[in-house]
Amino acid sequence: MLQVLLTGLATGAIYGLVAMGYAVVYYVTRVINFATGQLLMASIMVTTVLSMHGTPVALALAAGVATSTLGGVVVYFLAVRPVLRFNRLSFAWLVSTLGVGIILESLAAVIWGTSSLPFPNLLNGRDVSILGAALTWQQILTIGIALFTVVGFEIFRKRTLFGKIGMAISSDPDIASAIGANVTSYAVVAFALGGLLVGVAGILVGPLSFANPYLGESFGISGFVALMIGGIEQPAASMGGGLILGVLTILANTYINAQASDWFPFVVVMVVLLVTPNGVFMSGGAIKGIWRRFQTSRVEAKS
Amino acid sequence: MSVATGLVGVGAMGASAAGKPIVIGAIAGTTGAYGSTGVAVINGTQMAVAKINASGGVMGRKLKLVWGNDNASATTSALLFKKFVAQGAIAMLGSPDTATTTVALANSMHIPDLGAIDDGGPAIYPNGPKGKPAPWAWSNSLNTYAWGQVVGNYANKSCSNGLAVLHDPTFYGMGGLAGIQQTYTKALAVNDSISEDWSSGSTATLVSEITKIKTSGATCVDVWLTPQDQATFVNEMHSLGDSFTVLGNDETSADATFAGLAGANGNGMISAELTASYAPNATVRAFAAAYLKKYKIATTPFAELSYDAVFMLAKAITAGKSTSPKSIQTQLNKITNYPGLTGKLTFTKQIHVTINAPQLTTVQYSTASKTWLPLK
Amino acid sequence: MAVCLLYAAATLGLAHSSNYQQGLFLVAAVFSILALSLDLVAGMLGLYSLGHAGLFALGAYGTTILNSHFGWNLFALLPVVVVGVGVVGIIIGSLALRVSGLYFAITSFIFTLIVGVVASDSTITGGYQGLPGPIFPNFPSAMSSFGTALVWAVSGALLVAVIVIWSIRSSALYPALLAIRDAEPFAASAGINTALTRVLMFGLSAALAGLAGWTFSFLGFITPGQFNGTTSINILVMVILGGMNTRLGPIVGAVFISLFPVVVNWNPLWQEILFGAIFIFVIVFVPEGFVGVISRIARRIRAGLTPSSAAPEVNEPTTSLGHGSQPSSALPNTSVSATAAEFALEARNISFSYVAGVTVLNNIDFVVRPGTIHGLIGPNGSGKSTLVNLLSGQLTPSKGTVSLNGHRVETLKAPKRPGFGLMRTFQTAVMVREVSTEDNVTIGLIHKYRWITARSLIWPFLPSGRRDSRSMKSSAHGALRSVGLGEEWTRTKVADIPHGVEQLTQLAAACVGLPSILLLDEPLAGLSAGEIAQVATILRSLRSSGVTVIVVEHQTRFIFDVCDEVTVLAAGEFIKTGQASEVRSDDRVREVYLGQ
């Protein structure tokens, strides 16, 4: 059982990072970047190709993450900013960010071919035994980075001026200009952060997924589902959603059958949505809200 | 790595004095994670068409190839099939990814379908290897039944502690399973259907499967999944400190994908190859050299079998002196021991796949030499 | 008529063309139907559904399995599948109503993924390999000059979808749908059952998706890969790229996206890159989509030809509420007829808290005599707005009763109140910005006409539809005139009018349905002195027509000038009610409110 939990957390940490990639961007700009999965792919591809040509691994990893970070900014300027300038409430960015994703995918295939390439293997090696469960160093690193990311992000959001203004913009985009904040710079940072997060996810999952131009779609969807489980209002919550999705997937794989990971997480998600439509970790907490409603009805019943 | 440029209508231009060109269509997935297979199919087909036209064509008429990328979509495949028929195609080649669609349309529109048909197996024999084949489809492709039989035979001899099989739920995996169960005499220790991620070709983790196999006591496992997932399996097996005897499928040694991704962990992986490719004769070597020169990449069995398919089609047209579908159908079913790149190829009314177990050599990967060495 | 003949001729031509062109037509038509159906809920109602691929799958698989496994007749299957998928749509609609916007999109996306998984993993659906589709029967040889029967069937299906969607666009329901999307409180107070309308429209959209599925099964083969999450996103992209909430946009987008991979035969990878680039360029330069490109060009041409017009003036209001002809399919107007009730509006013992323990209103009595102008004032935080929302049905009181013209209504939600003669306006006027003032005003009339939702599906073809549109328009003109907005304002989009005009339009929308009780929430916010005087005149003329007017305001001079009776609240408690002069000079009131 511990094995399932740990493996699930390691898998889910990746989904969570992707979900956070979506969430950070949404938080500040109210936009869902449909090229997020392809940015993850970009970091894996760049790392792989550089290392295949002899670049030292550490440098290749850094280059990969830098690529996806920069890629996020490019998506903003190319596909999001012009659309939002026209109409802040339009959903047209769905089409334009999707377009960027399509281009990234096929461009990668044109440059590097359609077949999978090996990712530089750092830490996979042998497993470590933790209380009877086996985990690779890569997986341990993944879980560690995920926790660090969540904590780091929350500190950034709540303690720094930048983060606080980000929160304000998130709850009321009109405020930004009123308080003299440059909306563009906040958006750029948000998109860059989103790219950074999925870039890190990429270099963590690379040894398992190998490098292929077509990776983006499935990681993008998994991250999206994780985002919805955790709740979209808070980026930190989406990591929780990812971890839950990861554990559910491995649980289903282990205890039901290998195909159950197809449907089991979704059924759970549907149930979750029916009970807490805004995600498990919605602001204030689902539990608090239910408790409050319970209290109100008890007060009414008494009077 | 070069990609075949997609120009519709490759082949000699214009008609010879004898008549209009004979149009043949080809459908394959040249984009997507398995695009390299489709590219090889189209390349091999193009080389065959060029060769035939250089020697005067078929019945004095040139061959004209029209082809399209179906990107593994049944909708696109169906539309392309109809498009090429509308352009006058009298036969179709493919598709490695949407065979159920092309075979279904071949059967309903009475257009012969040959070549790289979805790894053969259930696409051609929907009722199992002993049933009747699809009347209008002939596969030159790597037959999953054949490879499965080889795996089963090996397991009979060398897997005294039992055999586990992990396979994907599509025709591809089910065909392999059926082949294994044809020859492997005992019950399978583990028989699990694993959903694969087709868009990227790799599934997140197979750890729980490895644990299950260990628990069952089997020491042999056949991983009938994509080369990417086979590599993931051996990697995870290695990191868990286990070592089973791992067997693969028709794609494991067909190209460098598995070997490249598994690296050192691929040592000892067992697969099977076409004897004709493994121990090539002069013709095959010449083909490989010409292919490398033209396309700047190494040949694969998918290119060779597509090449063979075009030639067999040409032979059927010439033998019946007609391009009518019924004539081609009859003549194809009469071809015996045609000397192709992939071996001695035969079609009959019952036999609609060219590759069978006896034409395969069991091989094992050695990381020391980075090659697949024969197993006795 | 000419269009019909043209369409029939085109179909005939296609029915004789090659298998390939027929296949192209089938795919393009099917996706056009899907895009049109999605535009209904996404473009008009703002429900971004990513579940349409799942509904599409249900239609296609349902048709195929019931036909090949169970031998059902294909034509009998058509209504079965359409209604069946429509019912599924109604279920999804009701479940998902609890959430809006992004969450609805995600929930519907999960639905598509689940349908995909079931299709991939079940044997009856053929698993990953899929199933061969049914073969559409051909015409009997006597009719063979008509060509392939399938083409006529596809053509017919497309025609049905186009007729339904375009009819809704031309119907009286259309502004109401946009109101549900943009200004839900406004729609609800105007008597529109927003929840029910949403569910019904989603069900209709799903039914059309089922129709698309039935038609698609004749392409030859169905596999789970044709109905995955990407397909759902693609349908939405078709709508947005083609032009959201337009007649032709969804069709243009559908044709482009569904046929591009097949028709364009250049280089597989580079044409994908081109595909993505087109997405970006079109949306970035013309966010309204392909159709937007055309309309921008048309607008440039028109602007070049016509001289610019001066901004229209707001007139002095007419002295009476001349409304034009009475609506003929209206429900009998029980409200304005003489009621024996002592009070037009009677609220007793009203208590309310938003959160347990924090009381916002404590045991308030609020009564209004018929035919008076009654003011409601109080300092900030007194609970005025809450009381207004309780009276109009946006909120339900924790305790107490509300009666309109003698009928108890406190348990009824907002859309039911206009039926008892109550109409209200909002502090910040939110109406549908993209349609004209007259269209916004017609929203206030919808609750008076029968069967608008049902008739909207074929509205332009119904004599009653055309007749009702005419009478609604003329009533709307009359209402606008009565608040001082002349002909030059009626066609102007609400997005283009100044704030004062917007407030007056809102007032017209509340009056057009001839309410017996009018509830105005801070109607003077942002108005100039001249506009305020105009409002005073309007209220007085309403009173002389027998309408009871309740005004909530901060501007006390206006209140004491215009109102007959005034009620004062402070901190959720009732302070005083009575004649205006009496209240004005009351010590308690001065202390609590006027600060004296």
mmCIF file of N, CA and C in Angstrom, chain C residues 473-561:
data_model
loop_
_atom_site.group_PDB
_atom_site.id
_atom_site.type_symbol
_atom_site.label_atom_id
_atom_site.label_comp_id
_atom_site.label_asym_id
_atom_site.label_seq_id
_atom_site.Cartn_x
_atom_site.Cartn_y
_atom_site.Cartn_z
ATOM 1 N N LYS C 473 -41.972 44.336 -31.039
ATOM 2 C CA LYS C 473 -41.169 45.486 -31.445
ATOM 3 C C LYS C 473 -41.932 46.764 -31.256
ATOM 4 N N SER C 474 -43.208 46.756 -31.638
ATOM 5 C CA SER C 474 -43.940 48.013 -31.530
ATOM 6 C C SER C 474 -44.187 48.357 -30.070
ATOM 7 N N SER C 475 -44.435 47.375 -29.220
ATOM 8 C CA SER C 475 -44.553 47.667 -27.795
ATOM 9 C C SER C 475 -43.248 48.226 -27.255
ATOM 10 N N ALA C 476 -42.143 47.664 -27.704
ATOM 11 C CA ALA C 476 -40.846 48.134 -27.239
ATOM 12 C C ALA C 476 -40.618 49.580 -27.652
ATOM 13 N N HIS C 477 -40.990 49.896 -28.896
ATOM 14 C CA HIS C 477 -40.861 51.279 -29.351
ATOM 15 C C HIS C 477 -41.669 52.208 -28.468
ATOM 16 N N GLY C 478 -42.885 51.742 -28.179
ATOM 17 C CA GLY C 478 -43.752 52.567 -27.351
ATOM 18 C C GLY C 478 -43.148 52.801 -25.978
ATOM 19 N N ALA C 479 -42.621 51.741 -25.398
ATOM 20 C CA ALA C 479 -42.034 51.880 -24.061
ATOM 21 C C ALA C 479 -40.835 52.821 -24.111
ATOM 22 N N LEU C 480 -40.022 52.700 -25.127
ATOM 23 C CA LEU C 480 -38.867 53.584 -25.237
ATOM 24 C C LEU C 480 -39.287 55.029 -25.419
ATOM 25 N N ARG C 481 -40.344 55.204 -26.227
ATOM 26 C CA ARG C 481 -40.850 56.561 -26.416
ATOM 27 C C ARG C 481 -41.328 57.122 -25.099
ATOM 28 N N SER C 482 -41.980 56.273 -24.323
ATOM 29 C CA SER C 482 -42.562 56.783 -23.087
ATOM 30 C C SER C 482 -41.505 57.175 -22.076
ATOM 31 N N VAL C 483 -40.279 56.680 -22.207
ATOM 32 C CA VAL C 483 -39.229 57.167 -21.314
ATOM 33 C C VAL C 483 -38.373 58.214 -22.012
ATOM 34 N N GLY C 484 -38.829 58.659 -23.178
ATOM 35 C CA GLY C 484 -38.148 59.770 -23.813
ATOM 36 C C GLY C 484 -37.101 59.388 -24.842
ATOM 37 N N LEU C 485 -37.063 58.135 -25.229
ATOM 38 C CA LEU C 485 -36.078 57.729 -26.241
ATOM 39 C C LEU C 485 -36.794 57.511 -27.557
ATOM 40 N N GLY C 486 -36.429 58.327 -28.527
ATOM 41 C CA GLY C 486 -37.138 58.270 -29.804
ATOM 42 C C GLY C 486 -36.591 57.223 -30.750
ATOM 43 N N GLU C 487 -37.096 57.288 -31.970
ATOM 44 C CA GLU C 487 -36.761 56.287 -32.987
ATOM 45 C C GLU C 487 -35.270 56.141 -33.212
ATOM 46 N N GLU C 488 -34.561 57.274 -33.066
ATOM 47 C CA GLU C 488 -33.140 57.206 -33.406
ATOM 48 C C GLU C 488 -32.348 56.350 -32.412
ATOM 49 N N TRP C 489 -32.943 56.050 -31.272
ATOM 50 C CA TRP C 489 -32.239 55.200 -30.291
ATOM 51 C C TRP C 489 -32.578 53.721 -30.416
ATOM 52 N N THR C 490 -33.706 53.430 -31.093
ATOM 53 C CA THR C 490 -34.208 52.061 -30.975
ATOM 54 C C THR C 490 -33.267 51.019 -31.567
ATOM 55 N N ARG C 491 -32.563 51.397 -32.634
ATOM 56 C CA ARG C 491 -31.723 50.377 -33.267
ATOM 57 C C ARG C 491 -30.288 50.361 -32.739
ATOM 58 N N THR C 492 -29.966 51.358 -31.881
ATOM 59 C CA THR C 492 -28.570 51.462 -31.433
ATOM 60 C C THR C 492 -28.230 50.354 -30.450
ATOM 61 N N LYS C 493 -27.021 49.832 -30.586
ATOM 62 C CA LYS C 493 -26.587 48.789 -29.650
ATOM 63 C C LYS C 493 -26.366 49.396 -28.267
ATOM 64 N N VAL C 494 -26.681 48.626 -27.265
ATOM 65 C CA VAL C 494 -26.529 49.103 -25.894
ATOM 66 C C VAL C 494 -25.063 49.427 -25.603
ATOM 67 N N ALA C 495 -24.145 48.739 -26.283
ATOM 68 C CA ALA C 495 -22.727 49.027 -26.064
ATOM 69 C C ALA C 495 -22.376 50.449 -26.461
ATOM 70 N N ASP C 496 -23.180 51.034 -27.340
ATOM 71 C CA ASP C 496 -22.837 52.348 -27.885
ATOM 72 C C ASP C 496 -23.615 53.507 -27.267
ATOM 73 N N ILE C 497 -24.423 53.248 -26.238
ATOM 74 C CA ILE C 497 -25.235 54.349 -25.716
ATOM 75 C C ILE C 497 -24.651 54.885 -24.416
ATOM 76 N N PRO C 498 -24.908 56.165 -24.107
ATOM 77 C CA PRO C 498 -24.409 56.728 -22.843
ATOM 78 C C PRO C 498 -25.156 56.148 -21.641
ATOM 79 N N HIS C 499 -24.567 56.347 -20.470
ATOM 80 C CA HIS C 499 -25.080 55.730 -19.246
ATOM 81 C C HIS C 499 -26.526 56.100 -18.969
ATOM 82 N N GLY C 500 -26.843 57.388 -19.116
ATOM 83 C CA GLY C 500 -28.206 57.841 -18.832
ATOM 84 C C GLY C 500 -29.223 57.119 -19.712
ATOM 85 N N VAL C 501 -28.894 56.982 -20.965
ATOM 86 C CA VAL C 501 -29.797 56.297 -21.891
ATOM 87 C C VAL C 501 -29.955 54.846 -21.487
ATOM 88 N N GLU C 502 -28.865 54.253 -20.998
ATOM 89 C CA GLU C 502 -28.931 52.862 -20.571
ATOM 90 C C GLU C 502 -29.906 52.700 -19.409
ATOM 91 N N GLN C 503 -29.837 53.629 -18.439
ATOM 92 C CA GLN C 503 -30.765 53.565 -17.316
ATOM 93 C C GLN C 503 -32.200 53.672 -17.805
ATOM 94 N N LEU C 504 -32.440 54.570 -18.744
ATOM 95 C CA LEU C 504 -33.796 54.745 -19.258
ATOM 96 C C LEU C 504 -34.256 53.511 -20.019
ATOM 97 N N THR C 505 -33.329 52.899 -20.738
ATOM 98 C CA THR C 505 -33.687 51.675 -21.461
ATOM 99 C C THR C 505 -34.107 50.596 -20.480
ATOM 100 N N GLN C 506 -33.357 50.513 -19.384
ATOM 101 C CA GLN C 506 -33.694 49.519 -18.374
ATOM 102 C C GLN C 506 -35.098 49.765 -17.836
ATOM 103 N N LEU C 507 -35.394 51.050 -17.641
ATOM 104 C CA LEU C 507 -36.712 51.414 -17.152
ATOM 105 C C LEU C 507 -37.783 51.016 -18.166
ATOM 106 N N ALA C 508 -37.487 51.271 -19.427
ATOM 107 C CA ALA C 508 -38.444 50.896 -20.471
ATOM 108 C C ALA C 508 -38.669 49.394 -20.477
ATOM 109 N N ALA C 509 -37.592 48.631 -20.283
ATOM 110 C CA ALA C 509 -37.735 47.179 -20.286
ATOM 111 C C ALA C 509 -38.611 46.722 -19.133
ATOM 112 N N ALA C 510 -38.519 47.429 -18.016
ATOM 113 C CA ALA C 510 -39.353 47.044 -16.880
ATOM 114 C C ALA C 510 -40.799 47.439 -17.092
ATOM 115 N N CYS C 511 -41.020 48.510 -17.836
ATOM 116 C CA CYS C 511 -42.395 49.016 -18.010
ATOM 117 C C CYS C 511 -43.149 48.356 -19.149
ATOM 118 N N VAL C 512 -42.428 47.855 -20.114
ATOM 119 C CA VAL C 512 -43.079 47.428 -21.352
ATOM 120 C C VAL C 512 -44.115 46.337 -21.118
ATOM 121 N N GLY C 513 -43.892 45.548 -20.058
ATOM 122 C CA GLY C 513 -44.829 44.464 -19.813
ATOM 123 C C GLY C 513 -46.036 44.886 -19.004
ATOM 124 N N LEU C 514 -46.259 46.177 -18.894
ATOM 125 C CA LEU C 514 -47.391 46.721 -18.151
ATOM 126 C C LEU C 514 -47.495 46.120 -16.754
ATOM 127 N N PRO C 515 -46.452 46.322 -15.946
ATOM 128 C CA PRO C 515 -46.502 45.764 -14.596
ATOM 129 C C PRO C 515 -47.486 46.558 -13.750
ATOM 130 N N SER C 516 -47.987 45.975 -12.666
ATOM 131 C CA SER C 516 -48.801 46.764 -11.752
ATOM 132 C C SER C 516 -47.926 47.310 -10.631
ATOM 133 N N ILE C 517 -46.782 46.671 -10.391
ATOM 134 C CA ILE C 517 -45.858 47.146 -9.368
ATOM 135 C C ILE C 517 -44.470 47.258 -9.989
ATOM 136 N N LEU C 518 -43.906 48.423 -9.867
ATOM 137 C CA LEU C 518 -42.571 48.656 -10.433
ATOM 138 C C LEU C 518 -41.614 48.925 -9.292
ATOM 139 N N LEU C 519 -40.505 48.162 -9.259
ATOM 140 C CA LEU C 519 -39.554 48.279 -8.161
ATOM 141 C C LEU C 519 -38.248 48.801 -8.741
ATOM 142 N N LEU C 520 -37.852 50.036 -8.378
ATOM 143 C CA LEU C 520 -36.671 50.645 -8.976
ATOM 144 C C LEU C 520 -35.565 50.755 -7.943
ATOM 145 N N ASP C 521 -34.408 50.123 -8.245
ATOM 146 C CA ASP C 521 -33.283 50.128 -7.306
ATOM 147 C C ASP C 521 -32.271 51.175 -7.733
ATOM 148 N N GLU C 522 -32.253 52.308 -7.000
ATOM 149 C CA GLU C 522 -31.339 53.412 -7.285
ATOM 150 C C GLU C 522 -31.307 53.779 -8.764
ATOM 151 N N PRO C 523 -32.456 54.194 -9.295
ATOM 152 C CA PRO C 523 -32.542 54.494 -10.726
ATOM 153 C C PRO C 523 -31.813 55.766 -11.132
ATOM 154 N N LEU C 524 -31.407 56.594 -10.157
ATOM 155 C CA LEU C 524 -30.837 57.872 -10.539
ATOM 156 C C LEU C 524 -29.318 57.871 -10.585
ATOM 157 N N ALA C 525 -28.719 56.718 -10.269
ATOM 158 C CA ALA C 525 -27.253 56.671 -10.188
ATOM 159 C C ALA C 525 -26.630 57.134 -11.499
ATOM 160 N N GLY C 526 -25.811 58.154 -11.421
ATOM 161 C CA GLY C 526 -25.079 58.598 -12.605
ATOM 162 C C GLY C 526 -25.870 59.445 -13.574
ATOM 163 N N LEU C 527 -27.088 59.870 -13.184
ATOM 164 C CA LEU C 527 -27.872 60.670 -14.116
ATOM 165 C C LEU C 527 -27.648 62.159 -13.874
ATOM 166 N N SER C 528 -27.784 62.943 -14.937
ATOM 167 C CA SER C 528 -27.654 64.392 -14.803
ATOM 168 C C SER C 528 -28.957 64.965 -14.234
ATOM 169 N N ALA C 529 -28.903 66.228 -13.852
ATOM 170 C CA ALA C 529 -30.084 66.861 -13.239
ATOM 171 C C ALA C 529 -31.267 66.808 -14.199
ATOM 172 N N GLY C 530 -31.001 67.096 -15.472
ATOM 173 C CA GLY C 530 -32.087 67.058 -16.448
ATOM 174 C C GLY C 530 -32.685 65.671 -16.556
ATOM 175 N N GLU C 531 -31.823 64.656 -16.549
ATOM 176 C CA GLU C 531 -32.311 63.277 -16.658
ATOM 177 C C GLU C 531 -33.109 62.903 -15.415
ATOM 178 N N ILE C 532 -32.675 63.395 -14.255
ATOM 179 C CA ILE C 532 -33.402 63.082 -13.024
ATOM 180 C C ILE C 532 -34.805 63.672 -13.093
ATOM 181 N N ALA C 533 -34.900 64.909 -13.581
ATOM 182 C CA ALA C 533 -36.222 65.535 -13.695
ATOM 183 C C ALA C 533 -37.099 64.719 -14.633
ATOM 184 N N GLN C 534 -36.495 64.207 -15.678
ATOM 185 C CA GLN C 534 -37.241 63.387 -16.621
ATOM 186 C C GLN C 534 -37.791 62.141 -15.948
ATOM 187 N N VAL C 535 -36.954 61.521 -15.125
ATOM 188 C CA VAL C 535 -37.408 60.322 -14.429
ATOM 189 C C VAL C 535 -38.580 60.646 -13.519
ATOM 190 N N ALA C 536 -38.490 61.816 -12.851
ATOM 191 C CA ALA C 536 -39.597 62.197 -11.971
ATOM 192 C C ALA C 536 -40.898 62.280 -12.762
ATOM 193 N N THR C 537 -40.807 62.904 -13.938
ATOM 194 C CA THR C 537 -42.004 63.029 -14.771
ATOM 195 C C THR C 537 -42.541 61.658 -15.156
ATOM 196 N N ILE C 538 -41.633 60.756 -15.530
ATOM 197 C CA ILE C 538 -42.056 59.410 -15.931
ATOM 198 C C ILE C 538 -42.770 58.709 -14.790
ATOM 199 N N LEU C 539 -42.196 58.818 -13.581
ATOM 200 C CA LEU C 539 -42.813 58.123 -12.448
ATOM 201 C C LEU C 539 -44.212 58.664 -12.182
ATOM 202 N N ARG C 540 -44.346 59.981 -12.297
ATOM 203 C CA ARG C 540 -45.672 60.554 -12.042
ATOM 204 C C ARG C 540 -46.679 60.077 -13.069
ATOM 205 N N SER C 541 -46.231 59.985 -14.322
ATOM 206 C CA SER C 541 -47.198 59.545 -15.337
ATOM 207 C C SER C 541 -47.529 58.066 -15.154
ATOM 208 N N LEU C 542 -46.564 57.288 -14.634
ATOM 209 C CA LEU C 542 -46.862 55.887 -14.338
ATOM 210 C C LEU C 542 -47.933 55.807 -13.260
ATOM 211 N N ARG C 543 -47.758 56.645 -12.250
ATOM 212 C CA ARG C 543 -48.735 56.614 -11.164
ATOM 213 C C ARG C 543 -50.118 56.928 -11.666
ATOM 214 N N SER C 544 -50.180 57.918 -12.585
ATOM 215 C CA SER C 544 -51.515 58.279 -13.058
ATOM 216 C C SER C 544 -52.116 57.178 -13.922
ATOM 217 N N SER C 545 -51.298 56.230 -14.426
ATOM 218 C CA SER C 545 -51.861 55.083 -15.152
ATOM 219 C C SER C 545 -52.238 53.961 -14.205
ATOM 220 N N GLY C 546 -52.029 54.163 -12.920
ATOM 221 C CA GLY C 546 -52.440 53.137 -11.960
ATOM 222 C C GLY C 546 -51.323 52.215 -11.519
ATOM 223 N N VAL C 547 -50.088 52.482 -11.936
ATOM 224 C CA VAL C 547 -48.978 51.613 -11.549
ATOM 225 C C VAL C 547 -48.471 52.011 -10.165
ATOM 226 N N THR C 548 -48.171 51.023 -9.340
ATOM 227 C CA THR C 548 -47.563 51.278 -8.042
ATOM 228 C C THR C 548 -46.060 51.313 -8.241
ATOM 229 N N VAL C 549 -45.409 52.369 -7.766
ATOM 230 C CA VAL C 549 -43.969 52.482 -7.971
ATOM 231 C C VAL C 549 -43.250 52.495 -6.629
ATOM 232 N N ILE C 550 -42.238 51.669 -6.498
ATOM 233 C CA ILE C 550 -41.415 51.655 -5.293
ATOM 234 C C ILE C 550 -40.023 52.096 -5.705
ATOM 235 N N VAL C 551 -39.494 53.113 -5.066
ATOM 236 C CA VAL C 551 -38.180 53.640 -5.442
ATOM 237 C C VAL C 551 -37.228 53.545 -4.264
ATOM 238 N N VAL C 552 -36.084 52.918 -4.486
ATOM 239 C CA VAL C 552 -35.040 52.888 -3.470
ATOM 240 C C VAL C 552 -33.994 53.897 -3.907
ATOM 241 N N GLU C 553 -33.689 54.852 -3.049
ATOM 242 C CA GLU C 553 -32.748 55.880 -3.502
ATOM 243 C C GLU C 553 -31.948 56.454 -2.349
ATOM 244 N N HIS C 554 -30.804 57.051 -2.724
ATOM 245 C CA HIS C 554 -30.005 57.807 -1.768
ATOM 246 C C HIS C 554 -30.340 59.288 -1.835
ATOM 247 N N GLN C 555 -30.837 59.705 -3.016
ATOM 248 C CA GLN C 555 -31.070 61.142 -3.194
ATOM 249 C C GLN C 555 -32.378 61.524 -2.521
ATOM 250 N N THR C 556 -32.263 61.979 -1.282
ATOM 251 C CA THR C 556 -33.456 62.183 -0.464
ATOM 252 C C THR C 556 -34.339 63.311 -0.994
ATOM 253 N N ARG C 557 -33.748 64.307 -1.645
ATOM 254 C CA ARG C 557 -34.587 65.394 -2.140
ATOM 255 C C ARG C 557 -35.577 64.868 -3.168
ATOM 256 N N PHE C 558 -35.066 64.030 -4.055
ATOM 257 C CA PHE C 558 -35.932 63.408 -5.054
ATOM 258 C C PHE C 558 -37.046 62.616 -4.377
ATOM 259 N N ILE C 559 -36.664 61.833 -3.382
ATOM 260 C CA ILE C 559 -37.636 60.961 -2.704
ATOM 261 C C ILE C 559 -38.764 61.795 -2.095
ATOM 262 N N PHE C 560 -38.367 62.809 -1.348
ATOM 263 C CA PHE C 560 -39.412 63.555 -0.652
ATOM 264 C C PHE C 560 -40.223 64.412 -1.615
ATOM 265 N N ASP C 561 -39.646 64.746 -2.773
ATOM 266 C CA ASP C 561 -40.390 65.482 -3.795
ATOM 267 C C ASP C 561 -41.446 64.629 -4.458
#
